[in-house]
CSV table of C-alpha atoms in Angstrom, one decimal:
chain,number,residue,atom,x,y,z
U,1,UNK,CA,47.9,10.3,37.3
U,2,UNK,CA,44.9,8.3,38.0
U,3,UNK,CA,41.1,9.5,35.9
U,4,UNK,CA,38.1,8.1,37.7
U,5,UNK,CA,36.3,6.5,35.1
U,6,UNK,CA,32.8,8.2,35.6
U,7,UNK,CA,33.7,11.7,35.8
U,8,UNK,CA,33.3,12.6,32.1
U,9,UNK,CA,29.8,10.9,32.0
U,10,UNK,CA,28.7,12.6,35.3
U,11,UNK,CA,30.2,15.9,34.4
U,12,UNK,CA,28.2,15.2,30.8
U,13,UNK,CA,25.0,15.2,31.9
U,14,UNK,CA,25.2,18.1,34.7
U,15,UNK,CA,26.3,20.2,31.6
U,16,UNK,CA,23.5,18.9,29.4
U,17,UNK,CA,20.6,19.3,32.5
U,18,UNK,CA,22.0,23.3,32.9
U,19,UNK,CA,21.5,23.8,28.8
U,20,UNK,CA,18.2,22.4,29.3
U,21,UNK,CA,17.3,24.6,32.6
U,22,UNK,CA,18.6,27.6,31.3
U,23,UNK,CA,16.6,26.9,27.6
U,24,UNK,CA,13.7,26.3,29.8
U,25,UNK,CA,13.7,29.6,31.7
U,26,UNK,CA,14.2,31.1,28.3
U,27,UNK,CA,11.6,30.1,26.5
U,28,UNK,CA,8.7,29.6,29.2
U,29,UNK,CA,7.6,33.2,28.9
U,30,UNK,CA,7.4,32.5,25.4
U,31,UNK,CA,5.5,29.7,25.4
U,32,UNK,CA,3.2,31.6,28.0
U,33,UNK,CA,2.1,34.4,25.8
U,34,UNK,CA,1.9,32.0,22.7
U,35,UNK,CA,-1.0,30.0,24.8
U,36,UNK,CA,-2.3,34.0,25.5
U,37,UNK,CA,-2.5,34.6,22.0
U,38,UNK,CA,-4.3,31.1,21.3
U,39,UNK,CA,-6.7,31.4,23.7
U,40,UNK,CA,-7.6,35.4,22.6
U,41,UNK,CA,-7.5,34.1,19.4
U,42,UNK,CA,-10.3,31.3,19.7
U,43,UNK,CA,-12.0,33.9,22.2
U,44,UNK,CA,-12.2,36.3,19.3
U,45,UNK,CA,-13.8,33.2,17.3
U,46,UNK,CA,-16.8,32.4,19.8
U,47,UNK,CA,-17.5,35.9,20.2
U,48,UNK,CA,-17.6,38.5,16.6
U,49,UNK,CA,-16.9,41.4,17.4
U,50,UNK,CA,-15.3,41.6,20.4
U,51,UNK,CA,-11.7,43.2,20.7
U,52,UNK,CA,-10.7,42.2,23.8
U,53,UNK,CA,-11.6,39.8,26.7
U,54,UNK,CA,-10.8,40.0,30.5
U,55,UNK,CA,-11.2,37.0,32.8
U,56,UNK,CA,-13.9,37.7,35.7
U,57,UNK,CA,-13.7,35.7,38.8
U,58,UNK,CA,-16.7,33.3,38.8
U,59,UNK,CA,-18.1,33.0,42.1
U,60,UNK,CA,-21.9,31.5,41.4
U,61,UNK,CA,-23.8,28.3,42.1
U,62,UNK,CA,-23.2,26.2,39.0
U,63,UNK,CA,-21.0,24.1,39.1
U,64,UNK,CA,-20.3,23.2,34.9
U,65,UNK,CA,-19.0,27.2,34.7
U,66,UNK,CA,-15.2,27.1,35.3
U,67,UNK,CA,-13.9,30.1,34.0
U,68,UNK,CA,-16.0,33.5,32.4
U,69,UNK,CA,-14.1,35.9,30.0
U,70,UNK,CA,-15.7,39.2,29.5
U,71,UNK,CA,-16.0,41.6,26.2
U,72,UNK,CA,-18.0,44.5,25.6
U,73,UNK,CA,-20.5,42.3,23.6
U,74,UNK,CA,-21.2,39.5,25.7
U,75,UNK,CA,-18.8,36.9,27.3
U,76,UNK,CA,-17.2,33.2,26.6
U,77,UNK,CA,-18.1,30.9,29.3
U,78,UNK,CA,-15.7,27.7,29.8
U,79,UNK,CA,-17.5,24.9,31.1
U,80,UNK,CA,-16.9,21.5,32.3
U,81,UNK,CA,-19.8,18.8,32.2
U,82,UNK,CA,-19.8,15.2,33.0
U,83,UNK,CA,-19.7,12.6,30.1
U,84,UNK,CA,-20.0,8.8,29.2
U,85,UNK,CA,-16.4,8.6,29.9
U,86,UNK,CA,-15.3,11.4,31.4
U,87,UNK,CA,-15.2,15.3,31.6
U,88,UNK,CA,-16.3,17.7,28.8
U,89,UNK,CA,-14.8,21.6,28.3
U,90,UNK,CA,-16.0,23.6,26.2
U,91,UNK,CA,-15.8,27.2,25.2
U,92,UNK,CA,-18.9,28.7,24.6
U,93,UNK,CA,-19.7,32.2,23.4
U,94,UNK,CA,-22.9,34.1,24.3
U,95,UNK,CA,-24.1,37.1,23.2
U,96,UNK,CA,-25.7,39.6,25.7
U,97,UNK,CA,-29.2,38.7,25.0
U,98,UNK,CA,-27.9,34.9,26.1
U,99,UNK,CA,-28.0,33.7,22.2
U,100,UNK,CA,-25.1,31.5,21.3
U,101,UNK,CA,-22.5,32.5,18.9
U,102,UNK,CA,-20.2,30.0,19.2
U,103,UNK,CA,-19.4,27.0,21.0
U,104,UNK,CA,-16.0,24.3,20.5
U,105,UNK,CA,-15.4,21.0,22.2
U,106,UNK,CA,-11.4,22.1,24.2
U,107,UNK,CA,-10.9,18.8,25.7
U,108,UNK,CA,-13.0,15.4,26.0
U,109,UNK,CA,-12.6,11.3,26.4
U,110,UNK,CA,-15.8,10.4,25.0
U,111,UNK,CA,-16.6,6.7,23.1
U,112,UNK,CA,-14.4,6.8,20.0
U,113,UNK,CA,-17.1,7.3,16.7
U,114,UNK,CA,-19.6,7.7,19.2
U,115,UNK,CA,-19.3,10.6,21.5
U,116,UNK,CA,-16.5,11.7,20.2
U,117,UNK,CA,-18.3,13.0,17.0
U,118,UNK,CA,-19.1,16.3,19.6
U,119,UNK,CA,-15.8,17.4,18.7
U,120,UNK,CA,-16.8,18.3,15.3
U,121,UNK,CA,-20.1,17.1,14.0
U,122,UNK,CA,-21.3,20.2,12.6
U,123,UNK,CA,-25.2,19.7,11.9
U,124,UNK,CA,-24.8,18.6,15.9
U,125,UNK,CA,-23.1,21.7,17.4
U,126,UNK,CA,-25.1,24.2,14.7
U,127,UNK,CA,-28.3,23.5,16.4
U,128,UNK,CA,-27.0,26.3,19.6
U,129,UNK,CA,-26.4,28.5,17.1
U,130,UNK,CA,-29.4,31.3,17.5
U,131,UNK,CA,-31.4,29.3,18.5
U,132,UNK,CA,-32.5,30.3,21.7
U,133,UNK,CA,-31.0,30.3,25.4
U,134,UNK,CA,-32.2,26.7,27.0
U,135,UNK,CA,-31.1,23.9,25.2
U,136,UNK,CA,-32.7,20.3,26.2
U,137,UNK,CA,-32.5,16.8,24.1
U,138,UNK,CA,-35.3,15.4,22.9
U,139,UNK,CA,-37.1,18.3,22.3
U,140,UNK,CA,-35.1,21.2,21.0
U,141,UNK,CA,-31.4,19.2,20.7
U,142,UNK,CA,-31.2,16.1,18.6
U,143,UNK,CA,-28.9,13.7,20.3
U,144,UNK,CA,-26.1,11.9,17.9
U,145,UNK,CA,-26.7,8.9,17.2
U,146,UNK,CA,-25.6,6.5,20.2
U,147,UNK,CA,-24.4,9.3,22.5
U,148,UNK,CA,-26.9,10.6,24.6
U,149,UNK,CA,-25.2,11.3,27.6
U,150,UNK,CA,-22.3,13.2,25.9
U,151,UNK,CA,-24.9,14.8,23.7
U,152,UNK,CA,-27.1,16.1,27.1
U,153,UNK,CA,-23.6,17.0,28.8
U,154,UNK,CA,-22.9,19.4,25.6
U,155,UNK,CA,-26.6,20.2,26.2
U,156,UNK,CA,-26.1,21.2,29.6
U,157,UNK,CA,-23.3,23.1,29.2
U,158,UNK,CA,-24.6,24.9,26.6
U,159,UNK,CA,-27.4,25.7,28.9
U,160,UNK,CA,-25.2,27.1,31.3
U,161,UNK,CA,-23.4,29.2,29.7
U,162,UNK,CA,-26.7,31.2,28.5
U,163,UNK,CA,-28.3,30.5,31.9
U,164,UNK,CA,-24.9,33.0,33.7
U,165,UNK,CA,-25.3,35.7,31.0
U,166,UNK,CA,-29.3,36.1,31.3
U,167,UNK,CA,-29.7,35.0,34.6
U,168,UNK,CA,-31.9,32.1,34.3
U,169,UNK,CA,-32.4,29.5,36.8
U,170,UNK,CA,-30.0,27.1,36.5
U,171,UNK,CA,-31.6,24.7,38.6
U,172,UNK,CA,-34.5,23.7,35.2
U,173,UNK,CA,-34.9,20.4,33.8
U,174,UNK,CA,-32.8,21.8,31.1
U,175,UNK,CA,-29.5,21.4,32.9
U,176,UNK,CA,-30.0,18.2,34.6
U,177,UNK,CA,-29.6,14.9,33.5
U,178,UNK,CA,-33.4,14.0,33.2
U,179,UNK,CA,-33.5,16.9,30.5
């Protein structure tokens, strides 16, 4: 009796793509509620004292708000502002009166020691912290040093986010470039 040559390989591989399809379905509902449970988690972070969050649909004007989550004390606002290099998202946490509890850099290709220093320069992203709803460089926001434009991008963002839970016009100085 005659084996074709390429039947254990082929037969190989179809076995090893089905243990990898069915270990796939398995654990993508896992992986699912693991990102849930980040996500509350950091949620929880921005906002004290909030138990729980629901995400509201956002339907308004500006256009740096991409998602709003909802909690009986106030709400985190994910935003997405323009850059030196690219897109900024943040997470930012406002209070009911519009003060800022909270605020982390999610996701950003900024200028490597430059802009990227949003991500975690702590004397930088402190100055949001309770300290007032409209946020503009140069005369409440010290830029870092050799990133303006990421630094008025945070700014802006910032802005926003306080500007959706008070109401304020969006449409200030504050929130555009010239700010």
């Amino acid at each position: 009796m005659k084996r074709i040559p390429w039947l254990q390989p082929v037969a190989t591989l179809l076995l090893a793509a089905l243990v990898l399809f069915v270990s796939s379905a398995l654990l993508s509902p896992i992986a699912k509620e693991q990102e849930e449970q980040e996500l509350q988690s950091i949620l929880s972070t921005l906002l004290p004292g909030a138990d729980s969050f629901t995400q509201e649909a956002y339907t308004g004007e500006d256009e740096a708000i991409s998602a709003v989550y909802k909690a009986e004390n106030g709400y985190v606002i994910e935003t997405v502002t323009a850059g030196y290099a690219g897109d900024i998202t943040m997470l930012v946490g406002v209070h009911s009166d519009g003060s800022i509890s909270g605020l982390v850099v999610r996701d950003m290709q900024e200028t490597y020691g430059l802009g990227m220093k949003a991500l975690s320069d702590v004397a930088f992203l402190s100055q949001f912290l309770w300290n007032g709803t409209s946020f503009t460089v140069g005369e409440n926001v010290d830029a870092l040093t050799g990133a303006t434009v990421t630094s008025k991008a945070v700014a802006k963002a910032v802005t926003s986010a306080s500007a959706f839970v008070t109401g304020a016009d969006i449409g200030s100085s504050a929130t555009e470039w010239g700010g």
